[in-house]
Short mmCIF file of C-alpha atoms in Angstrom, two decimals:
data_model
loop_
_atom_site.label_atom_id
_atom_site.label_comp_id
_atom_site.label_asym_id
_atom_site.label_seq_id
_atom_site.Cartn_x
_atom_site.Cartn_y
_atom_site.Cartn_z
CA UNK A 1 -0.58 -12.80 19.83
CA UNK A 2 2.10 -10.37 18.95
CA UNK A 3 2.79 -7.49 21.41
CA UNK A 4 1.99 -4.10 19.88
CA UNK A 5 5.62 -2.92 20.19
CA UNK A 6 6.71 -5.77 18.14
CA UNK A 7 4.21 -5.18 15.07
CA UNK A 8 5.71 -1.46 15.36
CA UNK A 9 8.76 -1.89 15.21
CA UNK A 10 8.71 -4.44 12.55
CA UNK A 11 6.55 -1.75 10.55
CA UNK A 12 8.70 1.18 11.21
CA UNK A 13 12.00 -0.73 10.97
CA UNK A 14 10.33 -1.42 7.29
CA UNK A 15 10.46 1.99 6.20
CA UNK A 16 14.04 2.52 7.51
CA UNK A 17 15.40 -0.35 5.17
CA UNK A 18 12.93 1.60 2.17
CA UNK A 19 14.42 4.66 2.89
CA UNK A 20 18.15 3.52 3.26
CA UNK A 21 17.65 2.27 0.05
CA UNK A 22 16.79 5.60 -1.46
CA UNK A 23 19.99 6.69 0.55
CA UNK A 24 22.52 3.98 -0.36
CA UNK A 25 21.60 3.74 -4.21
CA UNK A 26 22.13 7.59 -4.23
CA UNK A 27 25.07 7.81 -2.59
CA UNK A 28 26.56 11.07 -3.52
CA UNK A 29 23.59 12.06 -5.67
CA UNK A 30 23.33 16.11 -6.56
CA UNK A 31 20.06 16.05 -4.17
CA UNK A 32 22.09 15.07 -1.07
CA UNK A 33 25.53 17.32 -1.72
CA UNK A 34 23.14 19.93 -1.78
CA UNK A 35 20.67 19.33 0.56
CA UNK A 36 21.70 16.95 2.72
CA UNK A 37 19.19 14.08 4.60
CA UNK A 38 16.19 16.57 3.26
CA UNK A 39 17.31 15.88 -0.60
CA UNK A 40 17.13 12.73 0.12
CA UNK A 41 13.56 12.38 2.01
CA UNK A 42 12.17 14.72 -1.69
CA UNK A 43 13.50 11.75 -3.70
CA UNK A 44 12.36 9.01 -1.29
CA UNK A 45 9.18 10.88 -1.40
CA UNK A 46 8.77 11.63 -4.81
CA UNK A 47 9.79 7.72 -5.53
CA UNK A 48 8.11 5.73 -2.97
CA UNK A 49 4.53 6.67 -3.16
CA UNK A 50 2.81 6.38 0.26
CA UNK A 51 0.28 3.39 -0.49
CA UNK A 52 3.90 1.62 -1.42
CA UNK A 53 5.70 2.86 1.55
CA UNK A 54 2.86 1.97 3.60
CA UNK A 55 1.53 -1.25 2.43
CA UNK A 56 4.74 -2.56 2.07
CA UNK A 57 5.65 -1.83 5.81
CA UNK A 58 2.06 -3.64 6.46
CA UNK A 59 2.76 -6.94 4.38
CA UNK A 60 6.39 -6.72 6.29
CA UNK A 61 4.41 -6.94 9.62
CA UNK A 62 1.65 -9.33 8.51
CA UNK A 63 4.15 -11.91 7.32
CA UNK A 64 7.08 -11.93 10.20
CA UNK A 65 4.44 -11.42 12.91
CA UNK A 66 0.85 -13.80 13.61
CA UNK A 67 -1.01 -10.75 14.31
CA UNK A 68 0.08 -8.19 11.47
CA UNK A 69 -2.97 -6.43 10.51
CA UNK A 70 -3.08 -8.19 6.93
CA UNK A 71 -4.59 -10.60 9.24
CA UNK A 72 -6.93 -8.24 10.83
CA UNK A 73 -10.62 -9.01 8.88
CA UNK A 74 -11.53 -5.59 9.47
CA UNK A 75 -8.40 -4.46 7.88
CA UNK A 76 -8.13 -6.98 4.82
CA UNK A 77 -11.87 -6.93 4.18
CA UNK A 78 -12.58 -3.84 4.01
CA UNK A 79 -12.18 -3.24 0.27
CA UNK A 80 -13.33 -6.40 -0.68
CA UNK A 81 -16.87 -5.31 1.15
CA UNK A 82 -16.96 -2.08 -0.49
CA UNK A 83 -16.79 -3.62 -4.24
CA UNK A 84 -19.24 -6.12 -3.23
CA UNK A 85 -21.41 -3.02 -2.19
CA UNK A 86 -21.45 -2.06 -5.18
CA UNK A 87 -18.72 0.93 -4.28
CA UNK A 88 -15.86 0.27 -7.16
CA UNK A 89 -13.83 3.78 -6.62
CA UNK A 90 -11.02 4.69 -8.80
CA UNK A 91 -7.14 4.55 -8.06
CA UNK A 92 -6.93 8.38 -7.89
CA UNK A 93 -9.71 8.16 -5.50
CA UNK A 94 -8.73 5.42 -3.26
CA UNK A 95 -5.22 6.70 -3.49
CA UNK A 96 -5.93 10.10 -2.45
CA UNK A 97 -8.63 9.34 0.34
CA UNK A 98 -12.56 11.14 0.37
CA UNK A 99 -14.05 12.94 2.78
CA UNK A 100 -17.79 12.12 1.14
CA UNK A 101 -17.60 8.18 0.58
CA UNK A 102 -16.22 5.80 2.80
CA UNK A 103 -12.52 4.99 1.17
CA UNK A 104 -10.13 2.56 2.77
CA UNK A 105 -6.11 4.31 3.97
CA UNK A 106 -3.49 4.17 1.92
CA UNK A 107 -2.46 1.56 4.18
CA UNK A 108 -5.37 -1.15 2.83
CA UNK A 109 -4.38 -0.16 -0.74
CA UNK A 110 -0.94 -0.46 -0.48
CA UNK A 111 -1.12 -4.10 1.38
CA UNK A 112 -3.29 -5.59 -1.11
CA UNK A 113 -1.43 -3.61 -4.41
CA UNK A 114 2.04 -4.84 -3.11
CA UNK A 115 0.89 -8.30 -1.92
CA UNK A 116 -0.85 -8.42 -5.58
CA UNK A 117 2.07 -7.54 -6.85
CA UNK A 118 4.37 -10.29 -5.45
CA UNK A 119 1.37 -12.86 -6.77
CA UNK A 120 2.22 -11.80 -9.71
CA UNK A 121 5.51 -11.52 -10.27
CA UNK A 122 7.41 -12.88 -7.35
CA UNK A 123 9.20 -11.78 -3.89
CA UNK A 124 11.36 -10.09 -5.91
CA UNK A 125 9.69 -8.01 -8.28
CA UNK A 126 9.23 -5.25 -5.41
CA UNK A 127 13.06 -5.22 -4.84
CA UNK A 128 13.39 -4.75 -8.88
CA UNK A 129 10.96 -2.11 -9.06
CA UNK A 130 12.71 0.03 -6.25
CA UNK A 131 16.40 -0.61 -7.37
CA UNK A 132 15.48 1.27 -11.00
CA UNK A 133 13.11 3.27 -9.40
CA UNK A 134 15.97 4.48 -7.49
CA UNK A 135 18.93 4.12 -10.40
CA UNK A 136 16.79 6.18 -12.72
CA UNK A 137 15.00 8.35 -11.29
CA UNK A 138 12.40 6.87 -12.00
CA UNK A 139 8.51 6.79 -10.37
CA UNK A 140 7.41 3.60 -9.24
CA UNK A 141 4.67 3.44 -11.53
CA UNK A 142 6.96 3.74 -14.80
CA UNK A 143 9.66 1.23 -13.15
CA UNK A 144 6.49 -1.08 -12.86
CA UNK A 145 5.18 -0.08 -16.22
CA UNK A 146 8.66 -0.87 -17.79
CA UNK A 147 9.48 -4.23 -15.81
CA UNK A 148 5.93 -6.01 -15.79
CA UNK A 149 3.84 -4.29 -18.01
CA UNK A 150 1.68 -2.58 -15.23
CA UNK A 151 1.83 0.99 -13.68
CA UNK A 152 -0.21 2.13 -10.95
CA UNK A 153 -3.14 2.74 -12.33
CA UNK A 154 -3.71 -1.28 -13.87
CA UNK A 155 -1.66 -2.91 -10.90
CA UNK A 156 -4.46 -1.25 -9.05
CA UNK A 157 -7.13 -2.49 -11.81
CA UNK A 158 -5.54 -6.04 -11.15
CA UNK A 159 -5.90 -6.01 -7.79
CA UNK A 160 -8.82 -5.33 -7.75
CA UNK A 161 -10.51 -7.80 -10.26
CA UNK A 162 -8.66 -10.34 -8.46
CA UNK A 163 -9.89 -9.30 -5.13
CA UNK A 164 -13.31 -9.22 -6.75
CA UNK A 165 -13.01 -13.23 -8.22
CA UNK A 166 -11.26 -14.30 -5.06
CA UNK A 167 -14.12 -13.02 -3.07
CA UNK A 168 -16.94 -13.75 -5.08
CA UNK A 169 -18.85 -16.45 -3.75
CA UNK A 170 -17.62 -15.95 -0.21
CA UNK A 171 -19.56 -16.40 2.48
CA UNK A 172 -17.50 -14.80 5.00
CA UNK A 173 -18.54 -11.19 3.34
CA UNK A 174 -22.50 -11.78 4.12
CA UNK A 175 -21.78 -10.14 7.42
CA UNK A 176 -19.84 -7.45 6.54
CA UNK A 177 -22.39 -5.98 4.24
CA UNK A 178 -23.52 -2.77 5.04
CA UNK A 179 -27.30 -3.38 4.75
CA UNK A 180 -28.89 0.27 6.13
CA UNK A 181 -26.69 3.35 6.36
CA UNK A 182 -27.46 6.62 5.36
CA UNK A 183 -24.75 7.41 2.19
CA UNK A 184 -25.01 11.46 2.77
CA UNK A 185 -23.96 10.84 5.88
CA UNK A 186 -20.78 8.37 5.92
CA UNK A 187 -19.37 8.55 9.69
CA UNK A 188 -15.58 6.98 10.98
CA UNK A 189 -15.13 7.00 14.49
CA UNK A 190 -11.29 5.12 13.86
CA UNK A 191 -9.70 8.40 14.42
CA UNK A 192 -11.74 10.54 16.20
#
């Protein structure tokens, strides 16, 4: 078992690299002569969506750590139950959150979009996406679209349909079906 303190600061030292990044490939970018460290967070912002800066933090943790929560079932499983509900939402919706249905974080998406991702295309194809992200000014969706022949919205299509087959016939989902719940009336007590 991982301490707590180890699994954050594995997570947040994540997002420092991410955001150097932004910083180092822009060195003396217009956005930082006139703005500074806050021209800087706009373009890491605008570039890094949050399910990427997120999820990629998440695998980060899950893989250098033995308790990361990519190896939490209640965190990996919870969009695999929720298709095999029946409850396929789109990426705008799942990306963006609900307050009616029950929608995984950002957090869920990104880990499974960016661990996909890597399936896919390799440990590197992250790195590649982010350097021309970066370069060009680009968003990670078209540096995606442009690299591997998937933006956002099919990565997240792919993911998904591969979560789906993967999952299929498993047994380990019985359990985690929902089977009486009142849909009007979706409650989360995870952040109360």
């Amino acid at each position: 078992v991982s301490p707590w303190i180890d699994l954050l600061h594995i997570h947040e030292y994540r997002h420092i690299l991410l955001e150097s990044k932004v910083m180092l490939g822009r060195k003396w970018a217009p956005e930082h002569i006139l703005f500074g460290q806050y021209g800087w967070s706009v373009v890491n912002f605008a570039l890094l969506p949050n399910w990427y800066f997120e999820g990629d933090a998440v695998k980060t943790e899950t893989l250098y750590t033995n308790t990361g929560r990519g190896r939490v079932p209640r965190f990996y499983m919870e969009i695999p139950a929720l298709r095999k509900n029946g409850k396929k939402f789109s990426f705008e919706k799942m990306r963006a959150g609900s307050f009616k249905d029950q929608v995984p974080n950002h957090y869920s998406l990104g880990y499974h979009m960016t661990s996909y991702m890597e399936v896919l295309n390799g440990k590197s194809s992250w790195n590649n996406i982010t350097d021309r992200s970066i370069k060009k000014y680009a968003l990670i969706s078209r540096s995606s679209k442009k690299l591997y022949g998937l933006n956002n919205r099919a990565l997240y299509d792919s993911t998904m349909n591969y979560l789906d087959s993967y999952f299929i016939n498993a047994e380990t989902l019985k359990d985690s079906i929902i089977r009486s719940y009142d849909p009007k009336n979706f409650t989360n007590y995870e952040l109360p």
